[in-house]
Amino acid sequence: MVANADSVLHSRPSAAAPAAADDQPTTTQAPIRLKRRHDSEFTLYNAGTVPFDWSGVVPYYLWVLYFVGLFVGYYVLHNNWVVVWMSFGLIPLLDIVLRTDTRNPARDDYAEHEDDLKFKLPLWLYLPVHMATVVWALNELVNSNSDSAWLADNLWQRAGLIGSVGILSGLGLNIGHELVHKRSYMERQMGGLLLMLTNYEHFAIEHVAGHHKWVATPEDPATALRGINFFSFYPRSLIGGWLSCWNIEAKRLREREGITNPLALGTLHRNSMVWFALRPLVFAAAVGHFYTGSVAATVGYFVAQAWIGHMLLEVVNYVEHYGLERKLLGVSPKTGEKIYETVDYTHSWNAPHSFSNFLLFKLQRHSDHHANATRRYHLLRTFEESPMLPTGYAGMVVMALVPPVFWAIMNPIVDQYAAAKKDAAKRKLLGDAITEQMSKPVFVFSVLVSAAITYLGFLF
């Protein structure tokens, strides 16, 4: 199969293929009927092979290693760069070396394991552990006591601690993303608290009501068009996501509560966006007032780690849909909104790499998440027709920060999937071709990055 796929990969055009005649949007006023492609039109890998006993749950506690690395680095090694090294120096290499995971649940597994408590616990436990760690780190940064005097005047190690806690907040944001999609009120509130720790609570509204509606279209600020670099994408997604959430909340206030002015003083407390802005600051100020002894410094450090956390989310957003597009069908005569084809398993990038998949709670099975947004992480599936990344999200995040490398590897892959959009057989072959052809350059890049981070974090 790899040999045939190799010929498919090398037959790519020099640029993205132009849209065919039947891809052009309709200009008539006739009703547009959206058709969802049935699961039977896609091919599942290895159905019925996912373990649902404790052996299937334990890998989802890999996040514990992050906290072990943080505290061993702090108290034993006096080095706060361990978590950074694990994230971008070690995990990308493990993703390349370890075998991939393409096991899928059987259809009967959904009803039986949807509410399995064993799989909820890794998500739920992260919240108290991470919140306590954030408070601890804020105190250590503000008050370098006798146990951490080595940190007091060491700006490099202080930056390492902020970066490490920010990475943990980014991981928490991913878990919060999983929880805010759930029907359970308790889980949504837990997800909101994790988002609060990255000063990104508006994500709970914009992601569900905005991104999931407009994904893989120019209307979505969180979808990266082909050819844009991350540093141009980031402000667009950051500002565009906030404005989108403001508009969604203003519409909710207008239609459900009869509030026409979302900034009116008498009803300002009904505006969720106000609380999203206040809660993180109140939390940090309370920690400063009651625990660390310095409100200003605590708020400053909190904002710094929160920025790193949500910036990591935006890098992942950049990668997840880069260059993928849904077909424009027409314009609604009632609302004037553009109408696109229904989201399916070809509109998000997947990655079958084991380590990062378990660490990120199967976020890398992103196509199934967008097609079935409330499906729990341990029941997400991977399809042969879904676009496949050359490595896991950890490696892709580092690659995205070096635009020439990212474009050199990703643009040919994007073009091939665009050319094979209507040819399921070619799409299946492409996954193997990408893994085979891109393994060497991705491996070399990952080794170089790992060496650089090792030097900066441990030898510098």
XYZ file of C-alpha atoms in Angstrom:
460
model
C 0.000 0.000 0.000
C 2.847 2.361 0.785
C 4.294 1.936 -2.669
C 1.022 2.909 -4.340
C 0.564 5.763 -1.897
C 4.041 7.010 -2.723
C 3.049 7.541 -6.344
C -0.088 9.361 -5.254
C 1.910 11.746 -3.060
C 4.398 12.570 -5.792
C 1.705 13.273 -8.370
C 0.702 16.432 -6.509
C 0.115 19.653 -8.424
C 2.383 22.653 -7.815
C -0.483 24.632 -6.292
C -3.920 23.983 -4.869
C -6.274 22.639 -7.505
C -8.897 25.134 -8.723
C -12.494 24.460 -7.854
C -14.435 22.368 -10.305
C -17.547 23.700 -11.951
C -19.824 21.775 -9.628
C -17.967 23.220 -6.619
C -19.209 26.720 -7.378
C -21.935 28.070 -5.043
C -25.472 28.271 -6.295
C -26.896 31.695 -7.066
C -30.527 30.590 -7.134
C -33.029 31.244 -4.374
C -34.161 27.607 -4.233
C -33.985 25.990 -0.781
C -30.593 24.419 -0.088
C -30.821 20.958 1.407
C -27.855 20.015 3.570
C -26.995 16.342 3.441
C -24.906 14.703 6.110
C -22.663 11.968 4.792
C -23.397 8.696 6.549
C -20.688 6.945 8.543
C -20.943 4.002 6.149
C -19.346 6.199 3.465
C -16.109 6.207 5.489
C -13.782 3.370 6.458
C -13.008 2.734 10.134
C -9.623 1.496 11.226
C -9.644 -1.602 13.479
C -13.201 -1.379 14.860
C -13.922 -3.144 18.131
C -10.329 -3.200 19.405
C -10.400 -0.506 22.127
C -10.031 -1.837 25.706
C -12.553 -0.417 28.162
C -11.147 -1.975 31.349
C -8.575 -0.223 33.535
C -5.812 -1.052 31.057
C -7.563 1.317 28.644
C -7.869 4.063 31.276
C -4.327 4.182 32.705
C -2.726 5.854 29.622
C -5.016 8.854 30.139
C -3.174 9.595 33.392
C -0.009 10.496 31.488
C -0.608 14.092 32.566
C 0.600 13.067 36.047
C 4.120 12.838 34.576
C 3.975 16.559 33.829
C 3.412 17.426 37.473
C 6.094 14.947 38.566
C 8.483 16.602 36.115
C 7.564 20.058 37.393
C 8.167 19.270 41.070
C 11.240 17.082 40.533
C 12.709 19.864 38.424
C 11.874 22.477 41.047
C 12.813 20.738 44.293
C 15.486 18.259 43.164
C 17.155 19.620 40.026
C 16.507 23.331 40.670
C 15.551 23.541 37.016
C 12.156 24.774 35.859
C 12.539 23.812 32.201
C 11.752 20.107 32.608
C 8.113 20.446 31.532
C 9.082 22.557 28.514
C 11.642 19.932 27.522
C 9.106 17.116 27.994
C 6.531 18.924 25.858
C 8.620 19.944 22.874
C 11.865 18.022 23.223
C 10.760 14.549 24.335
C 7.144 13.958 23.292
C 7.663 14.762 19.569
C 10.401 12.109 19.506
C 8.230 9.587 21.377
C 5.442 10.172 18.855
C 7.807 9.241 16.044
C 9.392 6.241 17.772
C 6.315 4.646 19.371
C 3.733 2.768 17.332
C 0.595 4.572 16.216
C -2.841 3.860 17.662
C -5.634 3.279 15.139
C -7.887 1.195 17.366
C -11.556 2.139 17.238
C -14.553 1.334 19.433
C -17.269 -0.914 18.078
C -20.707 0.587 17.453
C -22.152 -1.223 20.489
C -19.530 0.366 22.751
C -21.082 3.841 22.652
C -24.160 3.170 24.755
C -22.319 0.868 27.154
C -19.331 3.118 27.877
C -20.680 6.646 27.304
C -21.031 7.322 31.051
C -18.205 5.104 32.271
C -16.890 6.799 35.430
C -13.423 5.330 34.951
C -12.893 7.524 31.890
C -14.319 10.654 33.522
C -11.960 10.569 36.503
C -8.749 11.545 34.636
C -10.518 14.702 33.465
C -12.113 15.551 36.781
C -8.956 15.009 38.837
C -6.916 17.364 36.696
C -8.875 20.406 37.909
C -7.973 20.342 41.644
C -4.387 19.240 40.967
C -3.804 21.985 38.423
C -5.563 24.722 40.384
C -3.463 23.917 43.460
C -0.330 23.918 41.302
C -1.142 27.345 39.845
C -1.583 28.771 43.358
C 1.680 27.134 44.493
C 3.597 28.500 41.488
C 2.227 32.013 41.973
C 3.395 31.954 45.578
C 6.858 30.687 44.638
C 7.234 33.384 41.994
C 6.117 36.163 44.330
C 7.871 34.889 47.463
C 11.198 33.206 46.801
C 11.530 31.790 50.319
C 14.440 29.896 51.839
C 13.509 26.708 49.984
C 13.633 28.480 46.632
C 16.236 31.186 47.146
C 17.939 29.896 43.980
C 14.919 31.249 42.080
C 14.977 34.762 43.503
C 17.362 36.468 41.075
C 17.368 33.882 38.311
C 15.210 35.353 35.540
C 15.827 32.370 33.264
C 14.460 29.914 35.828
C 11.559 32.217 36.669
C 10.686 32.271 32.964
C 10.920 28.472 32.964
C 8.446 28.198 35.834
C 5.991 30.571 34.148
C 6.342 28.632 30.897
C 5.916 25.263 32.594
C 2.774 26.295 34.463
C 1.497 27.872 31.237
C 1.934 24.534 29.461
C -0.003 22.815 32.241
C -2.721 25.461 31.845
C -2.744 24.762 28.100
C -3.273 21.075 28.837
C -6.012 22.097 31.268
C -7.593 24.216 28.543
C -7.739 21.125 26.346
C -9.453 19.186 29.141
C -11.784 22.151 29.655
C -12.583 21.980 25.942
C -13.604 18.340 26.367
C -15.817 19.161 29.359
C -17.647 22.240 28.005
C -19.010 20.081 25.189
C -20.774 17.778 27.623
C -24.447 17.800 28.553
C -23.685 17.521 32.269
C -23.974 20.886 34.044
C -21.300 19.883 36.561
C -18.816 18.969 33.843
C -19.455 22.194 31.955
C -18.759 24.173 35.129
C -15.550 22.219 35.714
C -14.548 22.970 32.152
C -15.276 26.648 32.733
C -12.947 26.715 35.746
C -10.126 25.235 33.684
C -10.733 27.859 30.994
C -10.732 30.543 33.690
C -7.178 29.553 34.655
C -6.083 30.575 31.155
C -8.230 33.727 31.080
C -10.126 32.180 28.155
C -13.633 31.491 29.406
C -15.243 33.029 26.318
C -13.887 30.005 24.447
C -16.725 27.933 25.925
C -19.266 29.964 23.948
C -17.360 30.846 20.802
C -15.948 27.378 20.273
C -19.272 25.573 20.602
C -21.567 28.127 18.911
C -19.074 29.743 16.531
C -16.143 27.534 15.612
C -18.166 24.334 15.305
C -20.633 26.103 13.024
C -18.124 27.780 10.706
C -15.115 25.451 10.890
C -13.136 25.021 7.643
C -14.613 28.209 6.146
C -13.291 31.779 5.802
C -15.988 32.865 8.301
C -14.210 31.026 11.125
C -11.376 33.029 12.733
C -10.031 29.782 14.251
C -9.521 28.117 10.851
C -6.167 28.803 9.193
C -6.301 29.275 5.424
C -3.557 27.729 3.318
C -0.480 29.960 3.157
C -1.073 31.970 6.340
C 1.604 31.708 9.021
C 0.843 31.280 12.706
C 1.988 34.786 13.635
C -0.605 36.277 11.285
C -3.232 33.733 12.290
C -2.829 34.291 16.043
C -4.164 37.895 16.299
C -6.917 37.045 13.808
C -8.076 34.091 15.886
C -7.573 35.849 19.224
C -9.455 39.032 18.334
C -11.890 37.396 15.937
C -12.813 34.730 18.494
C -13.467 37.341 21.175
C -15.608 39.465 18.838
C -17.499 36.378 17.679
C -18.264 35.460 21.277
C -19.398 39.028 22.007
C -21.803 38.893 19.069
C -23.122 35.483 20.100
C -23.698 36.690 23.675
C -25.324 39.937 22.484
C -27.704 37.898 20.329
C -28.533 35.645 23.294
C -29.269 38.671 25.503
C -31.429 40.234 22.806
C -33.440 37.153 21.859
C -33.757 35.343 25.199
C -33.690 38.135 27.770
C -34.907 41.154 25.809
C -31.715 43.142 26.500
C -30.858 45.277 23.481
C -27.806 46.988 24.952
C -25.303 44.456 26.356
C -23.379 47.284 28.068
C -26.358 48.840 29.890
C -25.393 49.260 33.551
C -28.674 47.924 34.883
C -28.299 44.603 33.051
C -24.516 44.366 32.772
C -24.471 41.485 35.252
C -26.452 39.412 32.733
C -23.647 39.651 30.177
C -21.454 36.541 30.397
C -18.572 38.329 28.702
C -18.263 40.653 31.704
C -17.912 37.701 34.070
C -15.445 35.999 31.726
C -13.218 39.074 32.026
C -13.631 39.529 35.789
C -13.418 35.998 37.178
C -9.757 35.291 36.314
C -8.661 38.660 37.697
C -10.707 38.207 40.872
C -9.210 34.718 41.332
C -5.638 35.982 40.906
C -6.263 39.025 43.108
C -7.742 36.813 45.834
C -4.678 34.547 45.731
C -2.507 37.646 45.971
C -4.444 39.179 48.834
C -4.979 36.087 50.986
C -1.917 33.976 50.172
C 1.064 35.501 48.361
C 0.839 38.974 49.875
C 1.146 40.909 46.611
C -1.930 41.415 44.449
C -0.152 43.220 41.595
C 2.678 40.694 41.224
C 0.318 37.729 41.516
C -2.027 39.088 38.854
C 0.953 39.780 36.589
C 2.362 36.257 36.882
C -1.121 34.761 36.492
C -1.730 36.682 33.263
C 1.684 35.601 31.933
C 1.085 31.869 32.451
C -2.489 32.218 31.161
C -1.198 33.818 27.958
C 1.143 30.893 27.341
C -1.708 28.457 27.963
C -4.138 29.994 25.496
C -1.395 30.713 22.956
C -0.721 26.959 22.865
C -4.418 26.430 22.221
C -4.256 28.818 19.284
C -1.221 27.045 17.802
C -3.203 23.811 17.967
C -6.186 25.592 16.375
C -3.860 26.734 13.598
C -2.763 23.162 12.892
C -6.119 21.404 13.293
C -7.799 22.810 10.163
C -4.923 24.347 8.215
C -5.800 24.618 4.527
C -8.981 22.504 4.748
C -12.159 23.937 3.246
C -15.836 23.103 3.145
C -17.718 23.598 -0.094
C -19.808 26.776 -0.345
C -23.348 25.859 -1.407
C -25.022 29.250 -1.502
C -26.553 32.013 0.592
C -29.616 31.833 2.806
C -32.361 34.100 1.375
C -33.729 34.618 4.904
C -30.620 35.481 6.918
C -28.061 36.301 4.235
C -25.645 33.843 5.841
C -23.442 31.712 3.644
C -24.332 28.034 3.606
C -21.594 25.403 3.465
C -21.635 21.648 3.141
C -22.131 19.738 6.401
C -19.014 19.076 8.454
C -17.704 15.534 8.008
C -14.587 13.467 8.670
C -12.521 15.242 5.993
C -12.542 18.730 7.522
C -10.005 18.328 10.360
C -6.461 17.027 10.595
C -5.988 13.835 12.583
C -2.868 12.227 14.014
C -2.690 8.577 15.141
C 0.448 9.045 17.265
C -0.014 7.220 20.543
C 1.703 9.280 23.228
C 0.275 12.673 22.359
C -3.141 11.132 21.696
C -3.358 9.767 25.227
C -1.880 12.929 26.751
C -4.409 15.110 24.885
C -7.398 12.821 25.471
C -7.755 11.875 21.793
C -7.970 15.492 20.638
C -6.031 14.312 17.590
C -9.095 12.368 16.449
C -10.412 15.779 15.630
C -12.531 14.872 12.630
C -14.866 12.706 14.696
C -15.020 15.389 17.383
C -16.312 17.928 14.853
C -18.765 15.498 13.316
C -20.009 14.379 16.768
C -19.212 17.214 19.175
C -20.668 15.692 22.367
C -19.031 12.274 21.918
C -16.675 11.508 24.795
C -12.967 11.368 24.100
C -12.502 7.626 24.686
C -15.184 6.864 22.069
C -13.782 9.047 19.295
C -12.917 7.239 16.072
C -10.389 7.581 13.299
C -11.221 7.013 9.617
C -8.975 6.111 6.713
C -10.342 8.999 4.622
C -9.564 11.663 7.248
C -6.568 13.951 6.568
C -3.514 12.734 8.489
C -0.709 14.854 9.905
C 2.906 13.708 9.562
C 3.380 13.747 13.359
C 1.442 14.416 16.567
C 0.238 17.801 17.775
C 3.286 18.322 20.038
C 5.645 18.148 17.063
C 3.287 20.129 14.853
C 3.117 22.967 17.423
C 6.885 23.440 17.263
C 6.803 23.176 13.475
C 4.057 25.820 13.252
C 6.344 28.284 15.035
C 8.838 27.979 12.164
C 6.687 28.929 9.130
C 9.136 27.932 6.343
C 9.452 24.423 7.796
C 5.710 24.148 8.388
C 4.855 25.247 4.843
C 7.491 23.002 3.260
C 5.978 19.960 4.954
C 2.275 20.830 5.122
C 1.466 22.661 1.881
C 2.180 19.652 -0.391
C 0.030 17.495 1.902
C -2.815 20.037 1.846
C -2.685 20.167 -1.966
C -2.789 16.395 -2.264
C -5.838 16.073 -0.037
C -7.562 18.853 -1.981
C -6.838 17.065 -5.265
C -8.124 13.754 -3.879
C -11.219 15.242 -2.226
C -13.682 13.193 -4.283
C -11.508 10.091 -4.601
C -11.846 8.014 -1.423
C -9.288 5.449 -2.623
C -6.617 8.132 -3.054
C -7.405 9.660 0.336
C -6.859 6.291 2.017
C -3.479 5.910 0.331
C -2.368 9.395 1.309
C -2.252 8.646 5.029
C 0.383 5.944 4.528
C 2.231 8.056 1.963
C 2.524 11.011 4.316
C 3.820 8.845 7.159
C 6.400 7.260 4.856
C 7.598 10.335 2.966
C 7.581 12.879 5.780
C 9.047 10.678 8.513
C 12.683 11.610 7.800
C 12.340 15.422 7.621
C 9.993 15.451 10.610
C 12.395 13.261 12.593
C 15.407 15.440 11.737
C 13.504 18.611 12.691
C 12.321 17.050 15.970
C 15.854 15.940 16.893
C 17.235 19.423 16.223
C 14.487 21.043 18.315
C 15.023 18.523 21.116
C 18.752 19.239 21.122
C 18.142 23.004 21.195
C 15.654 22.773 24.075
C 17.972 20.423 25.983
C 20.810 22.908 25.652
C 18.720 25.951 26.585
C 16.926 24.220 29.439
C 19.697 22.188 31.043
C 23.080 23.411 29.840
C 22.591 27.119 29.203
